[in-house]
Tab-separated table of C-alpha atoms in Angstrom:
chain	number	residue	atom	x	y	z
P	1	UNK	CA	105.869	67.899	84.526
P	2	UNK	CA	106.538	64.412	85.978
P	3	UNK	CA	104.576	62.152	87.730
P	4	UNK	CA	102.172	63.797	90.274
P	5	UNK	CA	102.747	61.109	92.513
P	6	UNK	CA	106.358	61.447	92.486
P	7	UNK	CA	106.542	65.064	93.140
P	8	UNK	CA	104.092	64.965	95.748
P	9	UNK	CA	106.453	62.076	97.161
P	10	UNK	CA	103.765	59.507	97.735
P	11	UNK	CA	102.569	56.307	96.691
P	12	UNK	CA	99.705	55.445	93.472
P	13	UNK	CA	98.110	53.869	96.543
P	14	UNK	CA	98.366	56.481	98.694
P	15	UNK	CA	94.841	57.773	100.859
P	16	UNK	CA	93.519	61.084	100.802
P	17	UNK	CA	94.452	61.762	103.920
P	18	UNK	CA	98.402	61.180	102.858
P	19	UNK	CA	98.325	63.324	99.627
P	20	UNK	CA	96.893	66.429	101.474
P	21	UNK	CA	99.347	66.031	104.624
P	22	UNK	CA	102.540	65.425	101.925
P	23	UNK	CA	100.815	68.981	99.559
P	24	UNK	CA	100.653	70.809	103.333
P	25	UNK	CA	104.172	70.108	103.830
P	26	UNK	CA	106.029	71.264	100.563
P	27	UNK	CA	103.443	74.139	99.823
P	28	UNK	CA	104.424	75.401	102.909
P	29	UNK	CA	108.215	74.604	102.438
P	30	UNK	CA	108.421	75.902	98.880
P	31	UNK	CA	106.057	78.788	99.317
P	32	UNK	CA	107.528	81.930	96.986
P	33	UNK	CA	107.235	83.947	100.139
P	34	UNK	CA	109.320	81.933	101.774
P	35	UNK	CA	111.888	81.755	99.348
P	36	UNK	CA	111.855	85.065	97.699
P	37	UNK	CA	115.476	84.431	96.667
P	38	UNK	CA	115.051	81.299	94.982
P	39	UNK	CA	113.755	80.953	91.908
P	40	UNK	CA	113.979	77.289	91.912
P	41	UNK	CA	111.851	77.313	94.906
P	42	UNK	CA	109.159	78.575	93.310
P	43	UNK	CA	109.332	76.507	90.186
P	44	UNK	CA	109.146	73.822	92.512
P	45	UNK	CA	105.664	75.316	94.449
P	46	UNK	CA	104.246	75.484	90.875
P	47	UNK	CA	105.037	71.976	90.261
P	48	UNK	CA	103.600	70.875	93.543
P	49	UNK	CA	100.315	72.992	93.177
P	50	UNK	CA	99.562	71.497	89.644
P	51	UNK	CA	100.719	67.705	90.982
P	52	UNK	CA	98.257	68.439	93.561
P	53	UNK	CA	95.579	69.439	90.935
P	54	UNK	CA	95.562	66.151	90.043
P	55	UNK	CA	95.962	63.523	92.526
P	56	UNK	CA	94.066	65.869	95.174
P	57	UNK	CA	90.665	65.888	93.016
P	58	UNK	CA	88.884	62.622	92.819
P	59	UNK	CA	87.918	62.636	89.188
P	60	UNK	CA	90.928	63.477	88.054
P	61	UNK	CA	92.916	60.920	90.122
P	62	UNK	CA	90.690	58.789	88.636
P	63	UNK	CA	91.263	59.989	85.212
P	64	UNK	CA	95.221	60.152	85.007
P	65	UNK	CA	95.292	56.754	86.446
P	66	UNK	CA	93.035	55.521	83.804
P	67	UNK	CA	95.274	57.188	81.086
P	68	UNK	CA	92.562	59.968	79.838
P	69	UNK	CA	94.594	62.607	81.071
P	70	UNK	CA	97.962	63.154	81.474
P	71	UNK	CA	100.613	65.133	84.262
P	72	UNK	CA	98.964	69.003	83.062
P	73	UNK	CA	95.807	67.422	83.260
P	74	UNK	CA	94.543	67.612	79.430
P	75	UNK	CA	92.492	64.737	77.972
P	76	UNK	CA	95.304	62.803	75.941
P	77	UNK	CA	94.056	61.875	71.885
P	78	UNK	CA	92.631	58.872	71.319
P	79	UNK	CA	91.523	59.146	67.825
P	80	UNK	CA	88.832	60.601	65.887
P	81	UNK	CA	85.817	58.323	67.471
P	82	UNK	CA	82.398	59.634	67.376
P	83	UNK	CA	83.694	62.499	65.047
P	84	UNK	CA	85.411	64.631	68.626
P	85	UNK	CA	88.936	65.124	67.516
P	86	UNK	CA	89.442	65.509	71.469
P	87	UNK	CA	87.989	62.118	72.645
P	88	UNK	CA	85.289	63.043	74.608
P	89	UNK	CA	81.976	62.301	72.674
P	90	UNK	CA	79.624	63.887	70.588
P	91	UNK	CA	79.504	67.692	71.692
P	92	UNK	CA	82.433	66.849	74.490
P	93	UNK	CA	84.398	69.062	76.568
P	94	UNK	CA	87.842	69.478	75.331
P	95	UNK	CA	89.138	70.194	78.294
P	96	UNK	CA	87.528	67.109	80.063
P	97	UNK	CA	84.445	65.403	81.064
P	98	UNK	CA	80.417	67.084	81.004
P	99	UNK	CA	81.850	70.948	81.201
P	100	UNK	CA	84.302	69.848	84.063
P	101	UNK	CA	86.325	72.901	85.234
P	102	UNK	CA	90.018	72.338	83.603
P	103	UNK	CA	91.550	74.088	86.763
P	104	UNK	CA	90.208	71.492	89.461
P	105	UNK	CA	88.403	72.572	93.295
P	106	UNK	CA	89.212	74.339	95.355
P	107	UNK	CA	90.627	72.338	97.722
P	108	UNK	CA	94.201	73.310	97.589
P	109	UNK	CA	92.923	76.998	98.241
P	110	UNK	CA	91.212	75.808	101.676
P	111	UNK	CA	94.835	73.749	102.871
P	112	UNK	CA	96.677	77.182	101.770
P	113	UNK	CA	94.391	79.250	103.362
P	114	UNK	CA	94.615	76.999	106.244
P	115	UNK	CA	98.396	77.307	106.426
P	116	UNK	CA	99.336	80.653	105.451
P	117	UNK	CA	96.037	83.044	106.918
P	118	UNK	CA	94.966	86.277	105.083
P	119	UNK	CA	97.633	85.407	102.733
P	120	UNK	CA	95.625	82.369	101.402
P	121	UNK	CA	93.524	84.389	98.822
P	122	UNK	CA	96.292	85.271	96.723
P	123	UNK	CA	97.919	81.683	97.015
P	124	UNK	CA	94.633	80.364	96.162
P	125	UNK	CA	94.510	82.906	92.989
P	126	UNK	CA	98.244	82.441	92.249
P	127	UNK	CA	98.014	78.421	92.312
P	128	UNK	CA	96.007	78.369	89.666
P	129	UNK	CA	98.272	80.471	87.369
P	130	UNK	CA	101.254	78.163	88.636
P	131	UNK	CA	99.300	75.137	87.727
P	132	UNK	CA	99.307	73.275	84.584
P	133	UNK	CA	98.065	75.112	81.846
P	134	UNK	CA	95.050	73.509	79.652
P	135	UNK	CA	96.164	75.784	76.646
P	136	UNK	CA	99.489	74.090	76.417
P	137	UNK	CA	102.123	76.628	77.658
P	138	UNK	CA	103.299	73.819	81.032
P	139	UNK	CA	103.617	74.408	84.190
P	140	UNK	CA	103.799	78.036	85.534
P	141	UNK	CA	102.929	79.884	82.200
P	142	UNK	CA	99.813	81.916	82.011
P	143	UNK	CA	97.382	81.095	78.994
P	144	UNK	CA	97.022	83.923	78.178
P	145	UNK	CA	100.254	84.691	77.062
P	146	UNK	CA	101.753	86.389	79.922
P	147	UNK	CA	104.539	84.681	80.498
P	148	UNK	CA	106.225	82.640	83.526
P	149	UNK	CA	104.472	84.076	86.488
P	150	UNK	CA	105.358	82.913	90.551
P	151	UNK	CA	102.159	82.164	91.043
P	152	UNK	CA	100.994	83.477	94.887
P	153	UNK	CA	104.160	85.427	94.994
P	154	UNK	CA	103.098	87.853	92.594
P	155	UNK	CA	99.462	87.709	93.597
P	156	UNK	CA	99.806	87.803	97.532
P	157	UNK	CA	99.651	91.656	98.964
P	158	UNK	CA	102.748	92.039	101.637
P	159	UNK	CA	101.313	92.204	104.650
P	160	UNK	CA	103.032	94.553	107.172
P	161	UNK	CA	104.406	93.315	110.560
P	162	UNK	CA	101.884	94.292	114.168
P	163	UNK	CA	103.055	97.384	115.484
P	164	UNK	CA	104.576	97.446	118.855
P	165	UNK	CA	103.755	99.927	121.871
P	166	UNK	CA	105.498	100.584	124.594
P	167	UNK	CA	106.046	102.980	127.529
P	168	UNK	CA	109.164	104.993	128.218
P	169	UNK	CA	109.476	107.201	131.410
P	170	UNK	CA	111.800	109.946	131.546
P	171	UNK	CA	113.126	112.443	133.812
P	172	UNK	CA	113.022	116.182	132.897
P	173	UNK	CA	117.120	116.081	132.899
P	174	UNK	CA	116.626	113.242	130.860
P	175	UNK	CA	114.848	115.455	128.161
P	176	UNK	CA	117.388	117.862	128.175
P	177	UNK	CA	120.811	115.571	128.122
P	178	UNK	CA	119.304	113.962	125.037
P	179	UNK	CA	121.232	111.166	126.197
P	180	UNK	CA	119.958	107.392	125.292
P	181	UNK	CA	117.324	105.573	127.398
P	182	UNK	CA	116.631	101.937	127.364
P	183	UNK	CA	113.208	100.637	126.054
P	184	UNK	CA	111.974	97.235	126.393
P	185	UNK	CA	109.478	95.939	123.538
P	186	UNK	CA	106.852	93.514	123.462
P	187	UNK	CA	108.598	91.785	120.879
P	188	UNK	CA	111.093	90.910	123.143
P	189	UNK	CA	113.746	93.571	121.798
P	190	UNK	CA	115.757	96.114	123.603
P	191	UNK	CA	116.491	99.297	122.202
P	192	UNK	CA	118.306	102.176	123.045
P	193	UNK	CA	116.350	105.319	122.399
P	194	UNK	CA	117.356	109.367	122.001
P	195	UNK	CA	114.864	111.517	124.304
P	196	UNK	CA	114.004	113.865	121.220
P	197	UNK	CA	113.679	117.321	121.404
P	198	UNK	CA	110.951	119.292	122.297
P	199	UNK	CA	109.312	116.096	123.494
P	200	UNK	CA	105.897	116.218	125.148
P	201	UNK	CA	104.500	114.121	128.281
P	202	UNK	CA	101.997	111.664	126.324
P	203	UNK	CA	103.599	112.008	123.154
P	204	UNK	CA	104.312	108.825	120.826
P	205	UNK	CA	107.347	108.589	118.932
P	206	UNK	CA	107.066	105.777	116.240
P	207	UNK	CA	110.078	104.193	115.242
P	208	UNK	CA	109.854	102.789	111.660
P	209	UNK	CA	110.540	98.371	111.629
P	210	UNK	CA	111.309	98.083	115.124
P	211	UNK	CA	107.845	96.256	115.955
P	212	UNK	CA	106.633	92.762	114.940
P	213	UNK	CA	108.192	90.569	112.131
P	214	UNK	CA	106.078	90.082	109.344
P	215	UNK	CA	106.391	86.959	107.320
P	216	UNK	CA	105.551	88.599	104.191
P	217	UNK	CA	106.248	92.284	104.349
P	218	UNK	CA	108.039	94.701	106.240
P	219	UNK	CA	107.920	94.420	110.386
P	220	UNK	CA	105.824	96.790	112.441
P	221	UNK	CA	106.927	100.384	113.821
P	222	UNK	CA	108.182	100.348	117.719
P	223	UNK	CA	105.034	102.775	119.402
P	224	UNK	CA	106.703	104.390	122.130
P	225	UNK	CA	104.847	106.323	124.621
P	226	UNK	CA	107.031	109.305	126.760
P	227	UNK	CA	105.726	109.823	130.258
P	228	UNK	CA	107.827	112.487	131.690
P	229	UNK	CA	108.097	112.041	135.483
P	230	UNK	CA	106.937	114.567	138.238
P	231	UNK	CA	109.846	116.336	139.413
P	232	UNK	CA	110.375	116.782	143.554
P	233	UNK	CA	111.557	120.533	142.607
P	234	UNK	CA	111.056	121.657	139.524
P	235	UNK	CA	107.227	122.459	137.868
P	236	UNK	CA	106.866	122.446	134.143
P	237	UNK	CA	105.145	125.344	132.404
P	238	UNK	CA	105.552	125.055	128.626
P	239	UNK	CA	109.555	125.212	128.083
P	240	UNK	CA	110.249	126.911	131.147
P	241	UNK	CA	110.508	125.282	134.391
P	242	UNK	CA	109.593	127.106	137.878
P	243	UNK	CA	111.707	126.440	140.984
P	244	UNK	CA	110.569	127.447	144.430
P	245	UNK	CA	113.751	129.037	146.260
P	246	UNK	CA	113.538	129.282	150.415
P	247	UNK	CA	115.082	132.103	151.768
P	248	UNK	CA	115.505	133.571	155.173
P	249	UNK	CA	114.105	136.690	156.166
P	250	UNK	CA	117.666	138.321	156.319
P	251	UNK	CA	118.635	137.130	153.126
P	252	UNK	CA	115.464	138.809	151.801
P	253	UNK	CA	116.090	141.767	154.211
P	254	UNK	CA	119.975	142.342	153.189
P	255	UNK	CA	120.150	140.191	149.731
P	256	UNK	CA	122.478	137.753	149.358
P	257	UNK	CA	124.325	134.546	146.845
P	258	UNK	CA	122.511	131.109	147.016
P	259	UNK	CA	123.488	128.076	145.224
P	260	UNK	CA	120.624	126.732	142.837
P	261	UNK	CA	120.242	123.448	141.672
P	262	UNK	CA	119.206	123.346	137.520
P	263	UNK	CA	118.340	120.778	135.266
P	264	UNK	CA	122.111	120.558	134.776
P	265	UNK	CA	123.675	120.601	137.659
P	266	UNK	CA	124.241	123.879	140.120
P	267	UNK	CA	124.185	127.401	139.076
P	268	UNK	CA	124.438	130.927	141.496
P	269	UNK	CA	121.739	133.308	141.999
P	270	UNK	CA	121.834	136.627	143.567
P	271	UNK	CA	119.172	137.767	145.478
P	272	UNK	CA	118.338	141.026	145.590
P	273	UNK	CA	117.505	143.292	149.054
P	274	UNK	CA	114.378	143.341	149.689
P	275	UNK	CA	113.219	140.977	147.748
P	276	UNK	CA	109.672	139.646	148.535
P	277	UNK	CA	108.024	136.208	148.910
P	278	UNK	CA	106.487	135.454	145.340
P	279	UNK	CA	109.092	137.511	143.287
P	280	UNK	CA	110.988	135.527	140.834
P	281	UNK	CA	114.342	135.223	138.911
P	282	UNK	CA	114.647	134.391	135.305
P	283	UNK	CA	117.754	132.247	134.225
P	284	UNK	CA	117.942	132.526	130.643
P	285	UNK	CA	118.213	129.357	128.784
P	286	UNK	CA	118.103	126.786	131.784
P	287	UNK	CA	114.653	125.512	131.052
P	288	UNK	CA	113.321	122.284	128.518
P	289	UNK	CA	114.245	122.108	124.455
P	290	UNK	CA	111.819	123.122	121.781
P	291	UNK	CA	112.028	120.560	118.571
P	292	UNK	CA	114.309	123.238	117.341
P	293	UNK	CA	117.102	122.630	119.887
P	294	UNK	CA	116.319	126.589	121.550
P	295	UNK	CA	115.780	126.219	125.550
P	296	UNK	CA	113.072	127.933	127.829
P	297	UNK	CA	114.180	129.976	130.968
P	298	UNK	CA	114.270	128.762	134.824
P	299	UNK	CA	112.327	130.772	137.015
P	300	UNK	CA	113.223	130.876	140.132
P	301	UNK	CA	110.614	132.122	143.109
P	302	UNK	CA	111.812	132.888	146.247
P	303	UNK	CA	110.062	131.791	149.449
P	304	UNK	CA	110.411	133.545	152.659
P	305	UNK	CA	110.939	131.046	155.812
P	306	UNK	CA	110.609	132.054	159.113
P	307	UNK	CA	112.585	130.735	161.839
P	308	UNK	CA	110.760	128.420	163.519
P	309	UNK	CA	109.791	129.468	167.476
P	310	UNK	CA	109.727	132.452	168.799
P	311	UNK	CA	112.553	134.610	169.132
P	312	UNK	CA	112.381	137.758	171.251
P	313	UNK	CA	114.085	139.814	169.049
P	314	UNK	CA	112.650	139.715	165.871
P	315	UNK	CA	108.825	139.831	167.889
P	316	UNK	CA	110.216	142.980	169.347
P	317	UNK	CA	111.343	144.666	165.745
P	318	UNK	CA	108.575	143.477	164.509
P	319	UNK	CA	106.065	144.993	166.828
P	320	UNK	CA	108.444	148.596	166.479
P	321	UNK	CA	107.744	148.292	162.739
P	322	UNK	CA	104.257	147.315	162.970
P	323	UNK	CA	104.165	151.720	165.179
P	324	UNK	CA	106.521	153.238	162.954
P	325	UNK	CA	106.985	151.467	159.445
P	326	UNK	CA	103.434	150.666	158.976
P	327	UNK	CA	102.868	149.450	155.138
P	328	UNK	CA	100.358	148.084	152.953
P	329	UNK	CA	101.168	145.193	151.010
P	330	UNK	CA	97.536	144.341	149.622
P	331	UNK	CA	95.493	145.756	147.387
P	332	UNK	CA	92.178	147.670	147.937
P	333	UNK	CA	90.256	144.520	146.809
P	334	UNK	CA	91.516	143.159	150.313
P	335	UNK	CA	90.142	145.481	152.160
């Protein structure tokens, strides 16, 4: 490796405050995560973590400055003094001064926890592999034999993007077009969305990476809530739909052809003579989508309306029926 100082870009006289703001910078700017498509990126992190191992611990500064250790941060020989083929004294650490740990503080951990967030664990981990190795296998190579590893890259867990909710209202012709509706996300995107089938009032459709980025993982699913609107005419009872249908009395008295509106438009029904207030219609087919695509019915209930005021000529039938065509049209439990 070269000269810590160099690839940390600073001075031999540089502070402490100056080495840590100059390690913030490039850990961040070579991070493997951030350049997952670069290997030289993350040759480069590895080279900055171990610089860092030096020049960012006291001792060690102190040390490689002296000359008793060099860029990977082993003691360099001096000789066979005092009988320690190493250098370091009579029952010396190989691997540095009084049982020193040969992989530094943990210093560089806090600054990458500090920049990157949950991630910093695995940097912290990972730095240490991408280090200099004390065994003699240089800069990014695992002492253990394991090869060139990428350091945090291989030991940070992706972290999935936030999930994004949102709320789309819809029409009941809106659930049965299956045409496209707009939905605005928290994230600031705009999507247009299919009404699916068989779609429930309350129910959450989750569309997969349409939520928040993630800067490590995948982004977040898009949470969108339907809320189907109340509808002036039509009720909703499972997949059917009821529609109340006003008729005079003559057209329940004599029957007759009224135009219906649907959830598609305007249909015919025929109303039978004599049909009664409450009785209903069934229109195969016209009513909301199962998931399977098949439709429910339209029921249609008609609604007697009486002409409003009094007209003489109906009171007058109407009292002739009441002495001649007397009928029941309740039950016993009414009386």
């Amino acid at each position: 490796m070269r000269d810590p100082y160099s690839v940390l870009g600073v001075s031999k006289s540089a502070d402490e405050r100056e080495i840590k703001s100059a390690f913030r910078k490039l850990a961040k700017k070579y991070h493997p995560d951030q350049n997952k498509d670069d290997p030289k990126a993350q040759e480069k992190f590895s080279e900055v973590n171990q610089a860092y191992e030096i020049v960012g611990d006291k001792e060690k500064r102190g040390k490689y400055d002296r000359g008793e250790i060099d860029e990977q941060g082993k003691e360099k020989f001096h000789g066979f003094a005092g009988g320690n083929p190493f250098g370091g004294g009579g029952g010396g650490n190989p691997f540095g001064s009084g049982g020193g740990n040969p992989f530094g503080g943990g210093t560089a951990d806090d600054i990458l926890n500090e920049i990157f967030g949950n991630m910093g664990g695995g940097m912290g981990g990972g730095r240490r592999r991408a280090g200099g190795n004390p065994f003699g296998g240089g800069a990014g190579h695992d002492p253990f034999g394991g090869g060139h590893g990428h350091g945090a890259h291989q030991r940070s867990q992706p972290q999935k993007g936030q999930d994004a909710e949102a709320k789309l209202s819809v029409s009941l012709e809106d659930v049965v077009s299956g045409e496209k509706r707009r939905v605005h996300l928290p994230t600031g995107k705009t999507l247009d969305m299919t009404v699916p089938r068989g779609v429930k009032d309350g129910q959450t459709i989750r569309m997969k990476g349409q939520g928040f980025e993630s800067r490590t993982g995948p982004a977040g699913d898009a949470l969108v809530t339907i809320q189907i609107l109340p509808h002036k005419l039509f009720e909703v009872e499972e997949n059917n739909v009821r529609l109340e249908l006003p008729v005079t009395l003559y057209e329940a008295v004599l029957g007759a052809k009224i135009r219906i509106p649907t959830l598609e438009g305007k249909a015919e029904v025929k109303i039978p003579a004599g049909m009664s207030s409450g009785k209903s219609l069934r229109l195969k087919g016209k009513g909301l989508p199962d998931r399977d695509g098949k439709r429910g019915d339209l029921l249609v209930t008609a609604k007697i309306i009486l002409p409003e005021g009094s007209d003489p000529g109906l009171r007058a039938l109407m009292e002739d029926w009441q002495d001649t065509r007397t009928y029941r049209p309740r039950g016993p439990e009414f009386g």
